Amino acid sequence: MKVKSIGNARYFITFIDDKTGWTEVRFLKNKSEAWEKFKEVKDLLERQSGCKVKFLQSDRGGEYIGEKFDDYLKELGIQRRLTVKNTPEQNGIAERKNRTLLDITEVL
């Protein structure tokens, strides 16, 4: 995001359920908050749907890679799917959703 949010967030992260298209957006002050936001959204989705998260697909951004994040996923049996470096088309749904969200915020 070019401008900080009211809560001083500089970044946002989107989580999209491939099956339903359900999208959750969280704002981040620092990219290091990504795994905490993932935990928050995972818990919400599992409570509301009654289904377990089985996969996490992401690019190879530093916010998604780390020992703490990896250990958490392994502990819960969540498989990680990482896209090939410099291939945003492998994350097409998320990339398109992010573009749409940014377009909307520019209008505001």
CSV table of N, CA and C in Angstrom, one decimal:
chain,number,residue,atom,x,y,z
A,1,MET,N,0.8,-1.2,0.0
A,1,MET,CA,0.0,0.0,0.0
A,1,MET,C,0.9,1.2,0.0
A,2,LYS,N,0.6,2.2,-0.8
A,2,LYS,CA,1.3,3.4,-0.9
A,2,LYS,C,1.2,4.3,0.4
A,3,VAL,N,0.0,4.3,1.0
A,3,VAL,CA,-0.3,5.1,2.1
A,3,VAL,C,-0.6,4.2,3.3
A,4,LYS,N,-0.2,4.6,4.5
A,4,LYS,CA,-0.5,3.8,5.7
A,4,LYS,C,-2.0,3.9,6.0
A,5,SER,N,-2.5,2.8,6.6
A,5,SER,CA,-3.9,2.8,6.9
A,5,SER,C,-4.1,3.6,8.2
A,6,ILE,N,-5.3,3.7,8.7
A,6,ILE,CA,-5.6,4.4,9.9
A,6,ILE,C,-4.9,3.8,11.1
A,7,GLY,N,-4.7,2.5,11.1
A,7,GLY,CA,-4.0,1.7,12.1
A,7,GLY,C,-2.5,1.6,11.8
A,8,ASN,N,-2.0,2.4,10.9
A,8,ASN,CA,-0.6,2.5,10.5
A,8,ASN,C,-0.1,1.2,9.8
A,9,ALA,N,-1.0,0.5,9.2
A,9,ALA,CA,-0.5,-0.7,8.4
A,9,ALA,C,0.0,-0.2,7.1
A,10,ARG,N,1.1,-0.9,6.7
A,10,ARG,CA,1.7,-0.6,5.4
A,10,ARG,C,1.5,-1.6,4.4
A,11,TYR,N,1.0,-2.8,4.8
A,11,TYR,CA,0.8,-4.0,3.9
A,11,TYR,C,-0.5,-4.6,4.2
A,12,PHE,N,-0.9,-5.4,3.2
A,12,PHE,CA,-2.1,-6.3,3.4
A,12,PHE,C,-1.8,-7.6,2.9
A,13,ILE,N,-2.5,-8.6,3.4
A,13,ILE,CA,-2.4,-10.0,3.0
A,13,ILE,C,-3.8,-10.6,2.8
A,14,THR,N,-3.9,-11.3,1.7
A,14,THR,CA,-5.2,-11.9,1.4
A,14,THR,C,-5.1,-13.4,1.5
A,15,PHE,N,-6.2,-14.0,2.1
A,15,PHE,CA,-6.3,-15.5,2.2
A,15,PHE,C,-7.6,-15.8,1.4
A,16,ILE,N,-7.5,-16.8,0.5
A,16,ILE,CA,-8.6,-17.1,-0.4
A,16,ILE,C,-8.8,-18.6,-0.3
A,17,ASP,N,-10.0,-19.1,0.0
A,17,ASP,CA,-10.3,-20.5,-0.1
A,17,ASP,C,-10.6,-20.8,-1.5
A,18,ASP,N,-9.8,-21.8,-2.1
A,18,ASP,CA,-9.9,-22.1,-3.5
A,18,ASP,C,-11.3,-22.7,-3.8
A,19,LYS,N,-11.9,-23.5,-2.9
A,19,LYS,CA,-13.1,-24.1,-3.2
A,19,LYS,C,-14.3,-23.2,-3.3
A,20,THR,N,-14.4,-22.2,-2.3
A,20,THR,CA,-15.5,-21.4,-2.2
A,20,THR,C,-15.3,-19.9,-2.6
A,21,GLY,N,-14.0,-19.6,-2.7
A,21,GLY,CA,-13.7,-18.2,-3.1
A,21,GLY,C,-13.7,-17.2,-1.9
A,22,TRP,N,-14.0,-17.8,-0.7
A,22,TRP,CA,-14.1,-16.9,0.5
A,22,TRP,C,-12.8,-16.2,0.6
A,23,THR,N,-12.8,-14.9,0.8
A,23,THR,CA,-11.6,-14.1,0.9
A,23,THR,C,-11.6,-13.4,2.2
A,24,GLU,N,-10.4,-13.4,2.9
A,24,GLU,CA,-10.2,-12.7,4.1
A,24,GLU,C,-9.0,-11.8,3.9
A,25,VAL,N,-9.1,-10.5,4.3
A,25,VAL,CA,-8.0,-9.6,4.1
A,25,VAL,C,-7.5,-9.1,5.5
A,26,ARG,N,-6.2,-9.1,5.8
A,26,ARG,CA,-5.7,-8.6,7.0
A,26,ARG,C,-4.6,-7.6,6.7
A,27,PHE,N,-4.6,-6.6,7.6
A,27,PHE,CA,-3.6,-5.5,7.4
A,27,PHE,C,-2.4,-5.8,8.3
A,28,LEU,N,-1.2,-5.4,7.8
A,28,LEU,CA,0.0,-5.7,8.5
A,28,LEU,C,0.9,-4.4,8.7
A,29,LYS,N,1.4,-4.2,9.9
A,29,LYS,CA,2.3,-3.1,10.0
A,29,LYS,C,3.7,-3.5,9.5
A,30,ASN,N,4.0,-4.8,9.7
A,30,ASN,CA,5.3,-5.4,9.3
A,30,ASN,C,5.0,-6.7,8.6
A,31,LYS,N,5.7,-7.1,7.6
A,31,LYS,CA,5.5,-8.4,6.9
A,31,LYS,C,5.7,-9.6,7.8
A,32,SER,N,6.5,-9.4,8.9
A,32,SER,CA,6.7,-10.5,9.9
A,32,SER,C,5.4,-10.9,10.6
A,33,GLU,N,4.4,-10.1,10.5
A,33,GLU,CA,3.1,-10.5,11.1
A,33,GLU,C,2.3,-11.5,10.3
A,34,ALA,N,2.8,-11.9,9.1
A,34,ALA,CA,2.0,-12.7,8.2
A,34,ALA,C,1.6,-14.1,8.9
A,35,TRP,N,2.5,-14.7,9.6
A,35,TRP,CA,2.1,-16.0,10.1
A,35,TRP,C,1.1,-15.9,11.2
A,36,GLU,N,1.2,-14.8,12.0
A,36,GLU,CA,0.1,-14.6,13.0
A,36,GLU,C,-1.2,-14.3,12.4
A,37,LYS,N,-1.3,-13.6,11.3
A,37,LYS,CA,-2.5,-13.4,10.6
A,37,LYS,C,-3.0,-14.7,9.9
A,38,PHE,N,-2.1,-15.5,9.5
A,38,PHE,CA,-2.5,-16.8,8.9
A,38,PHE,C,-3.2,-17.6,10.0
A,39,LYS,N,-2.6,-17.7,11.2
A,39,LYS,CA,-3.2,-18.4,12.3
A,39,LYS,C,-4.6,-17.9,12.6
A,40,GLU,N,-4.7,-16.6,12.7
A,40,GLU,CA,-6.0,-15.9,13.0
A,40,GLU,C,-7.1,-16.4,11.9
A,41,VAL,N,-6.7,-16.3,10.6
A,41,VAL,CA,-7.7,-16.6,9.6
A,41,VAL,C,-8.0,-18.1,9.5
A,42,LYS,N,-6.9,-18.9,9.7
A,42,LYS,CA,-7.1,-20.4,9.7
A,42,LYS,C,-8.1,-20.8,10.8
A,43,ASP,N,-7.9,-20.2,12.0
A,43,ASP,CA,-8.9,-20.5,13.1
A,43,ASP,C,-10.3,-20.1,12.8
A,44,LEU,N,-10.4,-18.9,12.2
A,44,LEU,CA,-11.8,-18.4,11.8
A,44,LEU,C,-12.4,-19.3,10.8
A,45,LEU,N,-11.7,-19.6,9.7
A,45,LEU,CA,-12.2,-20.5,8.7
A,45,LEU,C,-12.6,-21.9,9.2
A,46,GLU,N,-11.8,-22.5,10.0
A,46,GLU,CA,-12.1,-23.8,10.6
A,46,GLU,C,-13.3,-23.7,11.5
A,47,ARG,N,-13.4,-22.7,12.3
A,47,ARG,CA,-14.6,-22.6,13.2
A,47,ARG,C,-15.9,-22.4,12.4
A,48,GLN,N,-15.8,-21.6,11.4
A,48,GLN,CA,-17.0,-21.2,10.7
A,48,GLN,C,-17.4,-22.3,9.6
A,49,SER,N,-16.5,-23.0,9.1
A,49,SER,CA,-16.8,-24.0,8.1
A,49,SER,C,-16.8,-25.4,8.6
A,50,GLY,N,-16.2,-25.7,9.7
A,50,GLY,CA,-16.1,-27.0,10.3
A,50,GLY,C,-15.1,-27.9,9.5
A,51,CYS,N,-14.3,-27.3,8.6
A,51,CYS,CA,-13.3,-28.0,7.8
A,51,CYS,C,-11.9,-27.6,8.2
A,52,LYS,N,-11.0,-28.5,8.0
A,52,LYS,CA,-9.6,-28.2,8.4
A,52,LYS,C,-8.9,-27.6,7.1
A,53,VAL,N,-8.0,-26.7,7.4
A,53,VAL,CA,-7.1,-26.2,6.3
A,53,VAL,C,-6.1,-27.3,6.0
A,54,LYS,N,-6.0,-27.6,4.7
A,54,LYS,CA,-5.0,-28.7,4.4
A,54,LYS,C,-3.8,-28.2,3.6
A,55,PHE,N,-3.9,-27.1,2.9
A,55,PHE,CA,-2.8,-26.6,2.1
A,55,PHE,C,-2.7,-25.1,2.3
A,56,LEU,N,-1.5,-24.6,2.2
A,56,LEU,CA,-1.2,-23.1,2.1
A,56,LEU,C,-0.4,-22.9,0.8
A,57,GLN,N,-0.9,-22.2,-0.1
A,57,GLN,CA,-0.2,-21.9,-1.3
A,57,GLN,C,0.3,-20.4,-1.2
A,58,SER,N,1.5,-20.2,-1.5
A,58,SER,CA,2.0,-18.8,-1.5
A,58,SER,C,3.2,-18.7,-2.4
A,59,ASP,N,3.6,-17.4,-2.6
A,59,ASP,CA,4.8,-17.2,-3.4
A,59,ASP,C,6.0,-17.4,-2.4
A,60,ARG,N,7.2,-17.1,-2.8
A,60,ARG,CA,8.3,-17.3,-1.9
A,60,ARG,C,8.7,-16.1,-1.2
A,61,GLY,N,7.8,-15.2,-1.0
A,61,GLY,CA,8.1,-14.0,-0.2
A,61,GLY,C,8.5,-14.3,1.2
A,62,GLY,N,9.4,-13.5,1.7
A,62,GLY,CA,10.0,-13.7,3.0
A,62,GLY,C,9.0,-13.8,4.1
A,63,GLU,N,7.9,-13.1,3.9
A,63,GLU,CA,6.8,-13.1,5.0
A,63,GLU,C,6.2,-14.5,5.2
A,64,TYR,N,6.4,-15.4,4.1
A,64,TYR,CA,5.8,-16.7,4.2
A,64,TYR,C,6.8,-17.8,4.5
A,65,ILE,N,8.0,-17.4,4.6
A,65,ILE,CA,9.1,-18.4,4.8
A,65,ILE,C,9.8,-18.1,6.1
A,66,GLY,N,9.9,-19.1,6.9
A,66,GLY,CA,10.5,-18.9,8.2
A,66,GLY,C,10.3,-20.1,9.1
A,67,GLU,N,11.3,-20.3,10.0
A,67,GLU,CA,11.2,-21.5,10.8
A,67,GLU,C,10.0,-21.6,11.7
A,68,LYS,N,9.6,-20.5,12.2
A,68,LYS,CA,8.4,-20.5,13.1
A,68,LYS,C,7.1,-20.8,12.3
A,69,PHE,N,7.0,-20.2,11.1
A,69,PHE,CA,5.9,-20.5,10.2
A,69,PHE,C,5.9,-22.0,9.7
A,70,ASP,N,7.1,-22.5,9.3
A,70,ASP,CA,7.2,-23.8,8.9
A,70,ASP,C,6.9,-24.8,10.0
A,71,ASP,N,7.4,-24.6,11.2
A,71,ASP,CA,7.1,-25.5,12.3
A,71,ASP,C,5.6,-25.5,12.6
A,72,TYR,N,4.9,-24.4,12.5
A,72,TYR,CA,3.5,-24.3,12.8
A,72,TYR,C,2.7,-25.1,11.8
A,73,LEU,N,3.1,-25.0,10.5
A,73,LEU,CA,2.4,-25.7,9.4
A,73,LEU,C,2.6,-27.2,9.6
A,74,LYS,N,3.8,-27.6,9.9
A,74,LYS,CA,4.1,-29.1,10.1
A,74,LYS,C,3.4,-29.6,11.3
A,75,GLU,N,3.3,-28.9,12.4
A,75,GLU,CA,2.6,-29.3,13.6
A,75,GLU,C,1.2,-29.6,13.3
A,76,LEU,N,0.6,-28.8,12.4
A,76,LEU,CA,-0.9,-29.0,12.1
A,76,LEU,C,-1.1,-29.9,10.9
A,77,GLY,N,0.0,-30.3,10.2
A,77,GLY,CA,-0.2,-31.2,9.1
A,77,GLY,C,-0.7,-30.4,7.8
A,78,ILE,N,-0.4,-29.1,7.8
A,78,ILE,CA,-0.8,-28.3,6.6
A,78,ILE,C,0.4,-28.3,5.6
A,79,GLN,N,0.0,-28.8,4.4
A,79,GLN,CA,1.1,-28.8,3.4
A,79,GLN,C,1.3,-27.5,2.7
A,80,ARG,N,2.5,-27.1,2.5
A,80,ARG,CA,2.8,-25.9,1.9
A,80,ARG,C,3.1,-26.1,0.4
A,81,ARG,N,2.5,-25.2,-0.4
A,81,ARG,CA,2.7,-25.2,-1.8
A,81,ARG,C,3.4,-23.9,-2.2
A,82,LEU,N,4.6,-23.9,-2.6
A,82,LEU,CA,5.3,-22.7,-2.9
A,82,LEU,C,5.4,-22.5,-4.4
A,83,THR,N,5.1,-21.4,-5.0
A,83,THR,CA,5.2,-21.2,-6.4
A,83,THR,C,6.7,-21.0,-6.8
A,84,VAL,N,6.9,-21.2,-8.0
A,84,VAL,CA,8.3,-21.0,-8.6
A,84,VAL,C,8.6,-19.5,-8.5
A,85,LYS,N,9.8,-19.2,-8.2
A,85,LYS,CA,10.3,-17.8,-8.1
A,85,LYS,C,10.0,-17.1,-9.4
A,86,ASN,N,9.5,-15.8,-9.3
A,86,ASN,CA,9.2,-14.9,-10.4
A,86,ASN,C,8.1,-15.5,-11.3
A,87,THR,N,7.1,-16.2,-10.8
A,87,THR,CA,6.0,-16.7,-11.6
A,87,THR,C,4.7,-16.3,-11.0
A,88,PRO,N,4.3,-15.1,-11.0
A,88,PRO,CA,3.1,-14.7,-10.3
A,88,PRO,C,1.9,-15.3,-10.9
A,89,GLU,N,2.0,-15.8,-12.1
A,89,GLU,CA,0.8,-16.5,-12.8
A,89,GLU,C,0.5,-17.8,-12.1
A,90,GLN,N,1.4,-18.4,-11.3
A,90,GLN,CA,1.1,-19.6,-10.5
A,90,GLN,C,0.2,-19.2,-9.3
A,91,ASN,N,0.1,-18.0,-9.0
A,91,ASN,CA,-0.8,-17.5,-7.9
A,91,ASN,C,-1.8,-16.6,-8.5
A,92,GLY,N,-2.3,-17.0,-9.7
A,92,GLY,CA,-3.2,-16.1,-10.4
A,92,GLY,C,-4.4,-15.6,-9.7
A,93,ILE,N,-5.1,-16.4,-8.9
A,93,ILE,CA,-6.3,-16.0,-8.2
A,93,ILE,C,-6.0,-15.0,-7.2
A,94,ALA,N,-4.9,-15.2,-6.4
A,94,ALA,CA,-4.5,-14.2,-5.4
A,94,ALA,C,-4.0,-12.9,-6.0
A,95,GLU,N,-3.2,-13.0,-7.1
A,95,GLU,CA,-2.7,-11.8,-7.7
A,95,GLU,C,-3.9,-11.0,-8.3
A,96,ARG,N,-4.8,-11.6,-8.9
A,96,ARG,CA,-6.0,-10.9,-9.4
A,96,ARG,C,-6.8,-10.2,-8.3
A,97,LYS,N,-7.0,-11.0,-7.2
A,97,LYS,CA,-7.8,-10.4,-6.1
A,97,LYS,C,-7.0,-9.2,-5.5
A,98,ASN,N,-5.7,-9.3,-5.4
A,98,ASN,CA,-5.0,-8.2,-4.9
A,98,ASN,C,-5.1,-7.0,-5.8
A,99,ARG,N,-5.0,-7.2,-7.1
A,99,ARG,CA,-5.1,-6.1,-8.0
A,99,ARG,C,-6.5,-5.4,-7.9
A,100,THR,N,-7.5,-6.2,-7.8
A,100,THR,CA,-8.9,-5.7,-7.6
A,100,THR,C,-9.0,-4.9,-6.4
A,101,LEU,N,-8.4,-5.4,-5.3
A,101,LEU,CA,-8.5,-4.6,-4.0
A,101,LEU,C,-7.7,-3.3,-4.1
A,102,LEU,N,-6.6,-3.3,-4.8
A,102,LEU,CA,-5.8,-2.1,-4.9
A,102,LEU,C,-6.6,-1.1,-5.8
A,103,ASP,N,-7.2,-1.6,-6.9
A,103,ASP,CA,-8.0,-0.7,-7.7
A,103,ASP,C,-9.1,-0.1,-7.0
A,104,ILE,N,-9.8,-0.8,-6.1
A,104,ILE,CA,-10.9,-0.3,-5.3
A,104,ILE,C,-10.4,0.8,-4.4
A,105,THR,N,-9.2,0.6,-3.7
A,105,THR,CA,-8.7,1.5,-2.8
A,105,THR,C,-8.3,2.8,-3.5
A,106,GLU,N,-7.8,2.7,-4.7
A,106,GLU,CA,-7.4,3.9,-5.4
A,106,GLU,C,-8.6,4.8,-5.7
A,107,VAL,N,-9.8,4.2,-5.9
A,107,VAL,CA,-11.0,5.0,-6.1
A,107,VAL,C,-11.4,5.7,-4.9
A,108,LEU,N,-11.2,5.1,-3.7
A,108,LEU,CA,-11.6,5.7,-2.4
A,108,LEU,C,-10.7,6.8,-2.2
